Structures are given as structure tokens and as C-alpha cells.
Amino acid sequence: MLIRRLIARYIDNILILVASIIIAVIANPIGKSTGNKDLVTITLILSFIIFYTIDYVILTKRSGQSIGKKILRLKLINQNKKDLSYLKVFFRELFLQVLSVTG
């Protein structure tokens, strides 16, 4: 089960990264034409944050599944069978990301 959860997380991260890069590539000509060299970097960071929030927080809160979890047929459920709160999902994902970065 742990392997499937890790694969789901990798799927989510790859999708978020690809979507963010696509947005940054679209913003690149705009940045060049306006002379704003930082536009692509700012766009990449903001789009990553937005897509991350949509996938990991909003989708998980609404259905218990991120895109990766949905592909692998996994679902997050609360122990007491109540709906998950946005705050609980946010802190859960924040904890998991810090844990994955720190080893």
C-alpha cells in the first residue's frame, strides 16, 4: 500500500510540474516582450503553488483523492468517518511535503 501511495504522490508531483512549466512557457514570450525577466520565474512559482493547492488540498478535501490517488484508486478517509476539513488536509499535506524533503 505504501508503494502505491508513493507512486500516487509522484504522479501528482509530475502533473503539477508539467502544468507549471507549460504556464511558464506561455508566459515567456510575454516576459520577453515586456522586458520583465522575472515574469517566468514568478509565473512558475505561482502556478506551482496554485496547481499544488488544487490537486493536494481542494481535490483531496472534496473527494478524498488527488489525481494520482484517483488513478491508483486510493482514497483518504478520516478515522471518524466525518468530512475532512480544508485545514486538516492542508496541514497533512504540508507535513508530508516537509517529511519528504527532510528525508
PDB file of C-alpha atoms in Angstrom:
ATOM      1  CA  MET A   1       0.000   0.000   0.000  1.00  0.00           C
ATOM      2  CA  LEU A   2       2.859   2.387   0.824  1.00  0.00           C
ATOM      3  CA  ILE A   3       4.351   1.928  -2.650  1.00  0.00           C
ATOM      4  CA  ARG A   4       1.022   2.797  -4.284  1.00  0.00           C
ATOM      5  CA  ARG A   5       0.774   5.947  -2.138  1.00  0.00           C
ATOM      6  CA  LEU A   6       4.296   6.984  -3.120  1.00  0.00           C
ATOM      7  CA  ILE A   7       3.536   6.360  -6.806  1.00  0.00           C
ATOM      8  CA  ALA A   8       0.357   8.446  -6.473  1.00  0.00           C
ATOM      9  CA  ARG A   9       2.398  11.288  -4.955  1.00  0.00           C
ATOM     10  CA  TYR A  10       4.939  11.069  -7.795  1.00  0.00           C
ATOM     11  CA  ILE A  11       2.137  11.170 -10.365  1.00  0.00           C
ATOM     12  CA  ASP A  12       0.699  14.270  -8.688  1.00  0.00           C
ATOM     13  CA  ASN A  13       4.086  15.986  -8.497  1.00  0.00           C
ATOM     14  CA  ILE A  14       4.881  15.250 -12.153  1.00  0.00           C
ATOM     15  CA  LEU A  15       1.483  16.558 -13.287  1.00  0.00           C
ATOM     16  CA  ILE A  16       1.877  19.714 -11.184  1.00  0.00           C
ATOM     17  CA  LEU A  17       5.391  20.293 -12.515  1.00  0.00           C
ATOM     18  CA  VAL A  18       4.372  19.764 -16.159  1.00  0.00           C
ATOM     19  CA  ALA A  19       1.354  22.069 -15.824  1.00  0.00           C
ATOM     20  CA  SER A  20       3.509  24.745 -14.160  1.00  0.00           C
ATOM     21  CA  ILE A  21       6.156  24.514 -16.877  1.00  0.00           C
ATOM     22  CA  ILE A  22       3.516  24.837 -19.598  1.00  0.00           C
ATOM     23  CA  ILE A  23       2.206  28.018 -17.973  1.00  0.00           C
ATOM     24  CA  ALA A  24       5.765  29.365 -17.624  1.00  0.00           C
ATOM     25  CA  VAL A  25       6.488  28.616 -21.308  1.00  0.00           C
ATOM     26  CA  ILE A  26       3.350  30.535 -22.257  1.00  0.00           C
ATOM     27  CA  ALA A  27       4.456  33.440 -20.053  1.00  0.00           C
ATOM     28  CA  ASN A  28       7.985  33.503 -21.509  1.00  0.00           C
ATOM     29  CA  PRO A  29       7.136  35.461 -24.707  1.00  0.00           C
ATOM     30  CA  ILE A  30       5.077  37.901 -22.643  1.00  0.00           C
ATOM     31  CA  GLY A  31       8.006  38.432 -20.294  1.00  0.00           C
ATOM     32  CA  LYS A  32      10.380  38.997 -23.206  1.00  0.00           C
ATOM     33  CA  SER A  33       8.068  41.436 -24.941  1.00  0.00           C
ATOM     34  CA  THR A  34       7.544  43.492 -21.793  1.00  0.00           C
ATOM     35  CA  GLY A  35      11.189  43.289 -20.738  1.00  0.00           C
ATOM     36  CA  ASN A  36      10.243  41.642 -17.438  1.00  0.00           C
ATOM     37  CA  LYS A  37      12.865  38.916 -16.942  1.00  0.00           C
ATOM     38  CA  ASP A  38      11.367  37.786 -13.644  1.00  0.00           C
ATOM     39  CA  LEU A  39       7.903  37.101 -15.099  1.00  0.00           C
ATOM     40  CA  VAL A  40       8.688  33.483 -15.998  1.00  0.00           C
ATOM     41  CA  THR A  41      10.124  32.735 -12.550  1.00  0.00           C
ATOM     42  CA  ILE A  42       7.217  34.378 -10.768  1.00  0.00           C
ATOM     43  CA  THR A  43       4.736  32.624 -13.056  1.00  0.00           C
ATOM     44  CA  LEU A  44       6.398  29.253 -12.470  1.00  0.00           C
ATOM     45  CA  ILE A  45       6.320  29.658  -8.692  1.00  0.00           C
ATOM     46  CA  LEU A  46       2.743  30.955  -8.568  1.00  0.00           C
ATOM     47  CA  SER A  47       1.395  28.322 -10.957  1.00  0.00           C
ATOM     48  CA  PHE A  48       3.134  25.580  -8.948  1.00  0.00           C
ATOM     49  CA  ILE A  49       1.510  26.873  -5.742  1.00  0.00           C
ATOM     50  CA  ILE A  50      -1.907  27.129  -7.416  1.00  0.00           C
ATOM     51  CA  PHE A  51      -1.777  23.666  -9.029  1.00  0.00           C
ATOM     52  CA  TYR A  52      -0.411  22.155  -5.809  1.00  0.00           C
ATOM     53  CA  THR A  53      -3.263  23.680  -3.813  1.00  0.00           C
ATOM     54  CA  ILE A  54      -5.864  22.495  -6.320  1.00  0.00           C
ATOM     55  CA  ASP A  55      -4.534  18.935  -6.514  1.00  0.00           C
ATOM     56  CA  TYR A  56      -3.439  18.233  -2.961  1.00  0.00           C
ATOM     57  CA  VAL A  57      -5.829  20.377  -0.922  1.00  0.00           C
ATOM     58  CA  ILE A  58      -9.037  21.121  -2.845  1.00  0.00           C
ATOM     59  CA  LEU A  59      -9.429  17.799  -4.670  1.00  0.00           C
ATOM     60  CA  THR A  60      -8.404  15.822  -1.578  1.00  0.00           C
ATOM     61  CA  LYS A  61     -10.885  17.753   0.563  1.00  0.00           C
ATOM     62  CA  ARG A  62     -13.757  17.308  -1.879  1.00  0.00           C
ATOM     63  CA  SER A  63     -13.322  13.678  -2.888  1.00  0.00           C
ATOM     64  CA  GLY A  64     -10.575  12.263  -0.668  1.00  0.00           C
ATOM     65  CA  GLN A  65      -8.468  11.816  -3.792  1.00  0.00           C
ATOM     66  CA  SER A  66      -5.793  13.771  -5.601  1.00  0.00           C
ATOM     67  CA  ILE A  67      -5.334  12.992  -9.293  1.00  0.00           C
ATOM     68  CA  GLY A  68      -2.621  10.427  -8.532  1.00  0.00           C
ATOM     69  CA  LYS A  69      -4.741   8.766  -5.852  1.00  0.00           C
ATOM     70  CA  LYS A  70      -7.685   8.638  -8.244  1.00  0.00           C
ATOM     71  CA  ILE A  71      -5.552   6.950 -10.927  1.00  0.00           C
ATOM     72  CA  LEU A  72      -4.368   4.331  -8.420  1.00  0.00           C
ATOM     73  CA  ARG A  73      -7.819   4.001  -6.808  1.00  0.00           C
ATOM     74  CA  LEU A  74      -6.713   5.226  -3.379  1.00  0.00           C
ATOM     75  CA  LYS A  75      -8.794   7.404  -1.107  1.00  0.00           C
ATOM     76  CA  LEU A  76      -8.070   9.434   2.013  1.00  0.00           C
ATOM     77  CA  ILE A  77     -10.659   8.935   4.749  1.00  0.00           C
ATOM     78  CA  ASN A  78     -10.993  10.401   8.212  1.00  0.00           C
ATOM     79  CA  GLN A  79     -10.852   7.949  11.109  1.00  0.00           C
ATOM     80  CA  ASN A  80     -14.213   9.078  12.473  1.00  0.00           C
ATOM     81  CA  LYS A  81     -15.907   8.973   9.034  1.00  0.00           C
ATOM     82  CA  LYS A  82     -16.549  12.735   9.080  1.00  0.00           C
ATOM     83  CA  ASP A  83     -15.647  15.033   6.212  1.00  0.00           C
ATOM     84  CA  LEU A  84     -12.085  16.278   6.172  1.00  0.00           C
ATOM     85  CA  SER A  85     -11.626  19.992   6.763  1.00  0.00           C
ATOM     86  CA  TYR A  86      -9.523  22.153   4.441  1.00  0.00           C
ATOM     87  CA  LEU A  87      -7.261  22.991   7.367  1.00  0.00           C
ATOM     88  CA  LYS A  88      -6.700  19.339   8.237  1.00  0.00           C
ATOM     89  CA  VAL A  89      -5.943  18.444   4.612  1.00  0.00           C
ATOM     90  CA  PHE A  90      -3.612  21.452   4.253  1.00  0.00           C
ATOM     91  CA  PHE A  91      -1.580  20.599   7.356  1.00  0.00           C
ATOM     92  CA  ARG A  92      -1.484  16.920   6.426  1.00  0.00           C
ATOM     93  CA  GLU A  93      -0.050  17.735   3.000  1.00  0.00           C
ATOM     94  CA  LEU A  94       2.332  20.324   4.446  1.00  0.00           C
ATOM     95  CA  PHE A  95       3.619  17.748   6.940  1.00  0.00           C
ATOM     96  CA  LEU A  96       4.060  15.113   4.217  1.00  0.00           C
ATOM     97  CA  GLN A  97       5.960  17.539   1.985  1.00  0.00           C
ATOM     98  CA  VAL A  98       8.288  18.600   4.805  1.00  0.00           C
ATOM     99  CA  LEU A  99       8.791  14.957   5.692  1.00  0.00           C
ATOM    100  CA  SER A 100       9.604  14.044   2.084  1.00  0.00           C
ATOM    101  CA  VAL A 101      12.108  16.924   1.759  1.00  0.00           C
ATOM    102  CA  THR A 102      13.879  16.248   5.029  1.00  0.00           C
ATOM    103  CA  GLY A 103      14.193  12.553   4.384  1.00  0.00           C
TER     104      GLY A 103
END
